PDB file of C-alpha atoms in Angstrom:
ATOM      1  CA  MET N   1      47.736-198.184 -85.566  1.00 46.00           C
ATOM      2  CA  LEU N   2      45.267-199.470 -88.184  1.00 43.00           C
ATOM      3  CA  ILE N   3      42.342-197.955 -86.248  1.00 41.00           C
ATOM      4  CA  LYS N   4      44.058-194.565 -86.188  1.00 45.00           C
ATOM      5  CA  LYS N   5      44.596-194.684 -89.972  1.00 43.00           C
ATOM      6  CA  VAL N   6      40.958-195.581 -90.560  1.00 42.00           C
ATOM      7  CA  ARG N   7      39.874-192.689 -88.355  1.00 43.00           C
ATOM      8  CA  LYS N   8      42.092-190.291 -90.289  1.00 44.00           C
ATOM      9  CA  LEU N   9      40.654-191.458 -93.614  1.00 41.00           C
ATOM     10  CA  CYS N  10      37.117-191.094 -92.339  1.00 40.00           C
ATOM     11  CA  SER N  11      37.891-187.646 -91.023  1.00 40.00           C
ATOM     12  CA  LYS N  12      39.337-186.568 -94.376  1.00 42.00           C
ATOM     13  CA  ARG N  13      36.303-187.917 -96.227  1.00 44.00           C
ATOM     14  CA  ASN N  14      33.952-186.018 -93.946  1.00 43.00           C
ATOM     15  CA  ASN N  15      35.884-182.789 -94.534  1.00 46.00           C
ATOM     16  CA  ASN N  16      35.615-183.212 -98.319  1.00 44.00           C
ATOM     17  CA  MET N  17      31.912-183.941 -98.062  1.00 45.00           C
ATOM     18  CA  SER N  18      31.380-180.687 -96.186  1.00 51.00           C
ATOM     19  CA  ILE N  19      32.443-178.687 -99.278  1.00 72.00           C
ATOM     20  CA  GLN N  20      29.294-177.892-101.214  1.00 83.00           C
ATOM     21  CA  ILE N  21      29.790-177.273-104.942  1.00 81.00           C
ATOM     22  CA  THR N  22      26.851-175.312-106.307  1.00 85.00           C
ATOM     23  CA  THR N  23      25.259-175.580-109.731  1.00 84.00           C
ATOM     24  CA  GLU N  24      26.120-171.924-110.308  1.00 83.00           C
ATOM     25  CA  GLN N  25      29.827-172.627-109.737  1.00 82.00           C
ATOM     26  CA  VAL N  26      29.787-175.541-112.158  1.00 81.00           C
ATOM     27  CA  LYS N  27      27.970-173.428-114.765  1.00 83.00           C
ATOM     28  CA  GLU N  28      30.441-170.560-114.358  1.00 82.00           C
ATOM     29  CA  LEU N  29      33.404-172.896-114.844  1.00 78.00           C
ATOM     30  CA  ARG N  30      31.766-174.639-117.801  1.00 77.00           C
ATOM     31  CA  ASP N  31      31.006-171.288-119.473  1.00 76.00           C
ATOM     32  CA  ALA N  32      34.632-170.264-118.991  1.00 74.00           C
ATOM     33  CA  THR N  33      36.167-173.505-120.297  1.00 72.00           C
ATOM     34  CA  GLY N  34      33.578-175.350-122.380  1.00 70.00           C
ATOM     35  CA  VAL N  35      34.460-178.742-120.882  1.00 72.00           C
ATOM     36  CA  SER N  36      31.892-181.201-119.543  1.00 72.00           C
ATOM     37  CA  VAL N  37      29.826-180.640-116.417  1.00 78.00           C
ATOM     38  CA  MET N  38      31.394-183.627-114.623  1.00 79.00           C
ATOM     39  CA  GLN N  39      34.937-182.463-115.378  1.00 78.00           C
ATOM     40  CA  CYS N  40      34.075-179.024-114.015  1.00 81.00           C
ATOM     41  CA  LYS N  41      32.508-180.512-110.906  1.00 81.00           C
ATOM     42  CA  ARG N  42      35.543-182.728-110.217  1.00 81.00           C
ATOM     43  CA  ALA N  43      37.922-179.798-110.713  1.00 79.00           C
ATOM     44  CA  LEU N  44      35.909-177.642-108.292  1.00 80.00           C
ATOM     45  CA  GLU N  45      35.839-180.433-105.721  1.00 82.00           C
ATOM     46  CA  GLU N  46      39.597-180.890-106.007  1.00 81.00           C
ATOM     47  CA  ALA N  47      40.057-177.127-105.722  1.00 81.00           C
ATOM     48  CA  GLU N  48      37.697-177.021-102.718  1.00 81.00           C
ATOM     49  CA  GLY N  49      35.447-174.544-104.511  1.00 81.00           C
ATOM     50  CA  ASP N  50      38.219-172.134-105.510  1.00 81.00           C
ATOM     51  CA  MET N  51      37.472-171.023-109.086  1.00 80.00           C
ATOM     52  CA  LYS N  52      41.051-169.951-109.916  1.00 82.00           C
ATOM     53  CA  LYS N  53      42.456-173.266-108.687  1.00 80.00           C
ATOM     54  CA  ALA N  54      39.788-175.170-110.615  1.00 78.00           C
ATOM     55  CA  LEU N  55      40.738-173.327-113.812  1.00 78.00           C
ATOM     56  CA  ALA N  56      44.392-174.205-113.232  1.00 79.00           C
ATOM     57  CA  ILE N  57      43.470-177.863-112.654  1.00 75.00           C
ATOM     58  CA  LEU N  58      41.465-178.017-115.887  1.00 73.00           C
ATOM     59  CA  LYS N  59      44.274-176.313-117.806  1.00 73.00           C
ATOM     60  CA  LYS N  60      46.755-178.935-116.595  1.00 74.00           C
ATOM     61  CA  THR N  61      44.281-181.724-117.356  1.00 73.00           C
ATOM     62  CA  SER N  62      43.751-180.362-120.878  1.00 68.00           C
ATOM     63  CA  SER N  63      47.504-180.236-121.456  1.00 68.00           C
ATOM     64  CA  ASP N  64      47.958-183.805-120.201  1.00 64.00           C
ATOM     65  CA  ILE N  65      45.145-185.090-122.426  1.00 69.00           C
ATOM     66  CA  ALA N  66      46.564-183.248-125.467  1.00 69.00           C
ATOM     67  CA  LEU N  67      49.990-184.789-124.836  1.00 68.00           C
ATOM     68  CA  LYS N  68      48.522-188.309-124.716  1.00 71.00           C
ATOM     69  CA  LYS N  69      46.690-187.797-128.028  1.00 70.00           C
ATOM     70  CA  LEU N  70      49.687-186.254-129.804  1.00 69.00           C
ATOM     71  CA  SER N  71      50.652-189.518-131.543  1.00 74.00           C
ATOM     72  CA  ARG N  72      47.197-190.077-133.039  1.00 85.00           C
ATOM     73  CA  GLU N  73      47.034-189.503-136.802  1.00 88.00           C
ATOM     74  CA  ILE N  74      45.601-186.291-138.213  1.00 89.00           C
ATOM     75  CA  LYS N  75      43.398-187.253-141.192  1.00 91.00           C
ATOM     76  CA  ASP N  76      40.997-184.342-141.551  1.00 95.00           C
ATOM     77  CA  GLY N  77      40.614-180.672-140.757  1.00 95.00           C
ATOM     78  CA  ARG N  78      39.575-177.290-142.016  1.00 96.00           C
ATOM     79  CA  VAL N  79      41.004-174.131-143.590  1.00 97.00           C
ATOM     80  CA  SER N  80      40.172-170.495-142.910  1.00 97.00           C
ATOM     81  CA  ILE N  81      41.016-167.255-144.728  1.00 97.00           C
ATOM     82  CA  LYS N  82      40.776-163.814-143.148  1.00 97.00           C
ATOM     83  CA  THR N  83      41.375-160.540-144.982  1.00 95.00           C
ATOM     84  CA  ASP N  84      41.866-156.937-143.926  1.00 94.00           C
ATOM     85  CA  GLY N  85      42.602-154.455-146.685  1.00 89.00           C
ATOM     86  CA  LYS N  86      45.960-155.327-148.200  1.00 93.00           C
ATOM     87  CA  LYS N  87      46.651-158.285-145.888  1.00 96.00           C
ATOM     88  CA  ALA N  88      45.240-161.816-145.924  1.00 97.00           C
ATOM     89  CA  ILE N  89      45.788-164.759-143.593  1.00 97.00           C
ATOM     90  CA  LEU N  90      45.368-168.447-144.433  1.00 97.00           C
ATOM     91  CA  ILE N  91      45.627-171.088-141.705  1.00 97.00           C
ATOM     92  CA  SER N  92      44.725-174.760-141.425  1.00 96.00           C
ATOM     93  CA  LEU N  93      43.700-176.764-138.394  1.00 96.00           C
ATOM     94  CA  GLY N  94      43.906-180.553-138.355  1.00 95.00           C
ATOM     95  CA  CYS N  95      41.867-183.177-136.517  1.00 95.00           C
ATOM     96  CA  GLU N  96      41.253-186.919-136.754  1.00 93.00           C
ATOM     97  CA  THR N  97      37.780-187.104-138.306  1.00 93.00           C
ATOM     98  CA  ASP N  98      35.391-185.153-140.511  1.00 94.00           C
ATOM     99  CA  PHE N  99      32.865-185.315-137.656  1.00 93.00           C
ATOM    100  CA  VAL N 100      35.070-183.090-135.479  1.00 94.00           C
ATOM    101  CA  ALA N 101      36.064-180.926-138.467  1.00 95.00           C
ATOM    102  CA  ARG N 102      32.371-179.960-138.674  1.00 94.00           C
ATOM    103  CA  ASN N 103      32.014-179.590-134.901  1.00 93.00           C
ATOM    104  CA  GLU N 104      31.027-176.096-133.751  1.00 94.00           C
ATOM    105  CA  ASP N 105      33.808-175.943-131.148  1.00 93.00           C
ATOM    106  CA  PHE N 106      36.407-176.906-133.749  1.00 95.00           C
ATOM    107  CA  VAL N 107      35.097-174.361-136.274  1.00 96.00           C
ATOM    108  CA  ASN N 108      35.043-171.611-133.640  1.00 95.00           C
ATOM    109  CA  LEU N 109      38.577-172.545-132.583  1.00 96.00           C
ATOM    110  CA  LEU N 110      39.853-172.196-136.142  1.00 97.00           C
ATOM    111  CA  GLU N 111      38.140-168.843-136.616  1.00 97.00           C
ATOM    112  CA  LYS N 112      39.552-167.572-133.326  1.00 96.00           C
ATOM    113  CA  LEU N 113      43.076-168.571-134.323  1.00 97.00           C
ATOM    114  CA  ALA N 114      42.648-166.948-137.737  1.00 97.00           C
ATOM    115  CA  ASP N 115      41.373-163.719-136.171  1.00 97.00           C
ATOM    116  CA  MET N 116      44.346-163.714-133.796  1.00 96.00           C
ATOM    117  CA  ALA N 117      46.764-164.198-136.703  1.00 97.00           C
ATOM    118  CA  LEU N 118      45.168-161.372-138.662  1.00 96.00           C
ATOM    119  CA  LYS N 119      45.209-158.992-135.711  1.00 96.00           C
ATOM    120  CA  ASP N 120      48.444-159.876-133.910  1.00 95.00           C
ATOM    121  CA  GLY N 121      50.497-161.727-136.526  1.00 95.00           C
ATOM    122  CA  ILE N 122      51.142-165.405-137.176  1.00 96.00           C
ATOM    123  CA  GLU N 123      54.020-165.834-134.724  1.00 96.00           C
ATOM    124  CA  LYS N 124      52.075-164.381-131.813  1.00 96.00           C
ATOM    125  CA  MET N 125      49.098-166.558-132.724  1.00 96.00           C
ATOM    126  CA  LYS N 126      51.321-169.649-132.748  1.00 95.00           C
ATOM    127  CA  ALA N 127      52.753-168.746-129.338  1.00 94.00           C
ATOM    128  CA  GLY N 128      49.303-168.714-127.744  1.00 93.00           C
ATOM    129  CA  ALA N 129      47.684-171.466-129.833  1.00 94.00           C
ATOM    130  CA  LYS N 130      48.356-174.399-127.477  1.00 91.00           C
ATOM    131  CA  ASP N 131      46.452-172.890-124.552  1.00 89.00           C
ATOM    132  CA  ILE N 132      43.445-172.366-126.828  1.00 91.00           C
ATOM    133  CA  ILE N 133      43.631-175.730-128.600  1.00 92.00           C
ATOM    134  CA  ASP N 134      44.135-178.004-125.553  1.00 89.00           C
ATOM    135  CA  PRO N 135      40.662-177.399-123.996  1.00 89.00           C
ATOM    136  CA  VAL N 136      39.021-178.257-127.334  1.00 90.00           C
ATOM    137  CA  ILE N 137      41.065-181.477-127.490  1.00 89.00           C
ATOM    138  CA  GLN N 138      39.755-182.287-124.020  1.00 85.00           C
ATOM    139  CA  LYS N 139      36.194-181.541-125.096  1.00 86.00           C
ATOM    140  CA  THR N 140      36.182-183.338-128.475  1.00 87.00           C
ATOM    141  CA  GLY N 141      38.429-186.250-127.515  1.00 85.00           C
ATOM    142  CA  GLU N 142      40.506-185.944-130.693  1.00 89.00           C
ATOM    143  CA  ASN N 143      44.033-184.890-131.517  1.00 91.00           C
ATOM    144  CA  ILE N 144      43.925-181.332-132.887  1.00 94.00           C
ATOM    145  CA  GLN N 145      46.992-179.651-134.341  1.00 93.00           C
ATOM    146  CA  LEU N 146      47.643-176.267-135.884  1.00 96.00           C
ATOM    147  CA  GLY N 147      48.709-176.765-139.488  1.00 94.00           C
ATOM    148  CA  GLU N 148      50.166-174.340-141.992  1.00 94.00           C
ATOM    149  CA  ALA N 149      49.805-170.592-141.585  1.00 96.00           C
ATOM    150  CA  TYR N 150      50.553-167.944-144.215  1.00 95.00           C
ATOM    151  CA  GLU N 151      50.319-164.184-144.506  1.00 96.00           C
ATOM    152  CA  VAL N 152      49.985-162.640-147.968  1.00 96.00           C
ATOM    153  CA  THR N 153      50.136-158.913-148.653  1.00 95.00           C
ATOM    154  CA  GLY N 154      49.554-156.919-151.822  1.00 94.00           C
ATOM    155  CA  GLU N 155      47.689-154.146-153.559  1.00 93.00           C
ATOM    156  CA  VAL N 156      45.096-156.516-155.047  1.00 95.00           C
ATOM    157  CA  LEU N 157      44.121-159.626-153.122  1.00 96.00           C
ATOM    158  CA  GLY N 158      41.650-162.354-153.992  1.00 95.00           C
ATOM    159  CA  ASN N 159      40.890-165.650-152.271  1.00 96.00           C
ATOM    160  CA  TYR N 160      38.888-168.809-152.640  1.00 96.00           C
ATOM    161  CA  LEU N 161      37.822-171.551-150.202  1.00 95.00           C
ATOM    162  CA  HIS N 162      36.709-174.928-151.554  1.00 94.00           C
ATOM    163  CA  ASN N 163      34.557-176.891-149.082  1.00 93.00           C
ATOM    164  CA  ASN N 164      36.629-175.365-146.267  1.00 93.00           C
ATOM    165  CA  LYS N 165      39.340-177.905-147.151  1.00 94.00           C
ATOM    166  CA  ILE N 166      41.386-176.044-149.774  1.00 94.00           C
ATOM    167  CA  GLY N 167      42.290-172.376-149.446  1.00 95.00           C
ATOM    168  CA  VAL N 168      44.080-170.123-151.943  1.00 96.00           C
ATOM    169  CA  ILE N 169      45.144-166.472-151.728  1.00 96.00           C
ATOM    170  CA  VAL N 170      46.336-164.611-154.825  1.00 96.00           C
ATOM    171  CA  SER N 171      48.165-161.286-154.802  1.00 95.00           C
ATOM    172  CA  LEU N 172      48.249-159.282-158.041  1.00 94.00           C
ATOM    173  CA  GLU N 173      50.103-156.274-159.343  1.00 92.00           C
ATOM    174  CA  GLY N 174      47.343-154.640-161.364  1.00 90.00           C
ATOM    175  CA  GLY N 175      44.050-156.260-162.196  1.00 91.00           C
ATOM    176  CA  ASN N 176      41.229-156.358-159.661  1.00 94.00           C
ATOM    177  CA  ARG N 177      39.810-158.516-156.861  1.00 93.00           C
ATOM    178  CA  GLU N 178      37.498-160.392-159.219  1.00 95.00           C
ATOM    179  CA  LEU N 179      40.444-161.445-161.375  1.00 96.00           C
ATOM    180  CA  ALA N 180      42.463-162.425-158.315  1.00 95.00           C
ATOM    181  CA  LYS N 181      39.562-164.539-157.033  1.00 95.00           C
ATOM    182  CA  ASP N 182      39.133-166.173-160.448  1.00 96.00           C
ATOM    183  CA  ILE N 183      42.817-167.118-160.518  1.00 94.00           C
ATOM    184  CA  ALA N 184      42.517-168.444-156.952  1.00 95.00           C
ATOM    185  CA  MET N 185      39.643-170.691-158.066  1.00 95.00           C
ATOM    186  CA  HIS N 186      41.740-172.079-160.932  1.00 94.00           C
ATOM    187  CA  VAL N 187      44.668-172.703-158.573  1.00 93.00           C
ATOM    188  CA  ALA N 188      42.374-174.632-156.208  1.00 93.00           C
ATOM    189  CA  ALA N 189      41.091-176.726-159.118  1.00 92.00           C
ATOM    190  CA  MET N 190      44.528-177.460-160.629  1.00 89.00           C
ATOM    191  CA  LYS N 191      46.249-178.170-157.278  1.00 86.00           C
ATOM    192  CA  PRO N 192      49.767-177.145-158.401  1.00 85.00           C
ATOM    193  CA  GLU N 193      52.654-178.803-156.561  1.00 84.00           C
ATOM    194  CA  TYR N 194      54.869-175.725-156.672  1.00 83.00           C
ATOM    195  CA  ILE N 195      54.374-171.992-156.236  1.00 80.00           C
ATOM    196  CA  SER N 196      57.663-170.787-157.738  1.00 82.00           C
ATOM    197  CA  ARG N 197      60.411-172.181-159.990  1.00 85.00           C
ATOM    198  CA  ASP N 198      62.837-172.158-157.038  1.00 88.00           C
ATOM    199  CA  GLU N 199      60.814-174.932-155.378  1.00 89.00           C
ATOM    200  CA  ILE N 200      61.319-177.363-158.280  1.00 89.00           C
ATOM    201  CA  THR N 201      64.287-179.690-157.775  1.00 90.00           C
ATOM    202  CA  GLU N 202      66.633-180.486-160.659  1.00 90.00           C
ATOM    203  CA  ASP N 203      65.632-184.171-160.557  1.00 90.00           C
ATOM    204  CA  THR N 204      61.945-183.246-160.880  1.00 89.00           C
ATOM    205  CA  ALA N 205      62.662-180.842-163.737  1.00 87.00           C
ATOM    206  CA  LYS N 206      64.718-183.488-165.547  1.00 88.00           C
ATOM    207  CA  THR N 207      61.946-186.072-165.182  1.00 89.00           C
ATOM    208  CA  MET N 208      59.297-183.684-166.491  1.00 85.00           C
ATOM    209  CA  ARG N 209      61.473-182.715-169.498  1.00 87.00           C
ATOM    210  CA  GLU N 210      61.844-186.399-170.388  1.00 86.00           C
ATOM    211  CA  VAL N 211      58.091-186.954-170.103  1.00 85.00           C
ATOM    212  CA  LEU N 212      57.306-183.933-172.297  1.00 84.00           C
ATOM    213  CA  LYS N 213      59.891-184.955-174.923  1.00 84.00           C
ATOM    214  CA  LYS N 214      58.144-188.310-175.339  1.00 80.00           C
ATOM    215  CA  LYS N 215      54.874-186.499-176.062  1.00 78.00           C
ATOM    216  CA  LEU N 216      56.410-184.437-178.866  1.00 77.00           C
ATOM    217  CA  PRO N 217      55.871-185.696-182.426  1.00 74.00           C
ATOM    218  CA  ALA N 218      58.827-187.536-183.931  1.00 63.00           C
TER     219      ALA N 218
END
């Protein structure tokens, strides 16, 4: 019985060895996914040279890797702003380190997501984001998460990006784009905690009134 099992294993190994994965196949899969050469080669071997199966294998692998890294802390990232006439999109993408935040794949990922949001809307972008983000997680080895996403519309729009870390969009009634941009720069510098009065809680307002009263002359 043991001999038969050994023969079966040997036979299976010989069958796998007969499948020749070419450099061209590996290159094609790498160009399509961006993951490492060895990961592409292993996926093609598992798929017995079938490109569609190999893509499905890598997609599942990317999803599994992303799930494992989900608990790792997001400490860095990048912001992007896209505009088109009277509409502007601001989205943030988080990662673990500044090294990855400056990585070309990460930057391209953010720009792709921002372009999708501008063209198709934020909700549609969010729906397809995971499939685009997971392969980059697999490639960079870091947890990457889509952050905040906003759409701002108006007759006069201005925006400002500070070191690709802080993004501000201002919509004006009247004025011009230069004024809107100037206000956006001041907002980025002042880092206000609230956008509208409705966001301020009564406890916060009470505390601030008490602080300001103490500064008034007796």
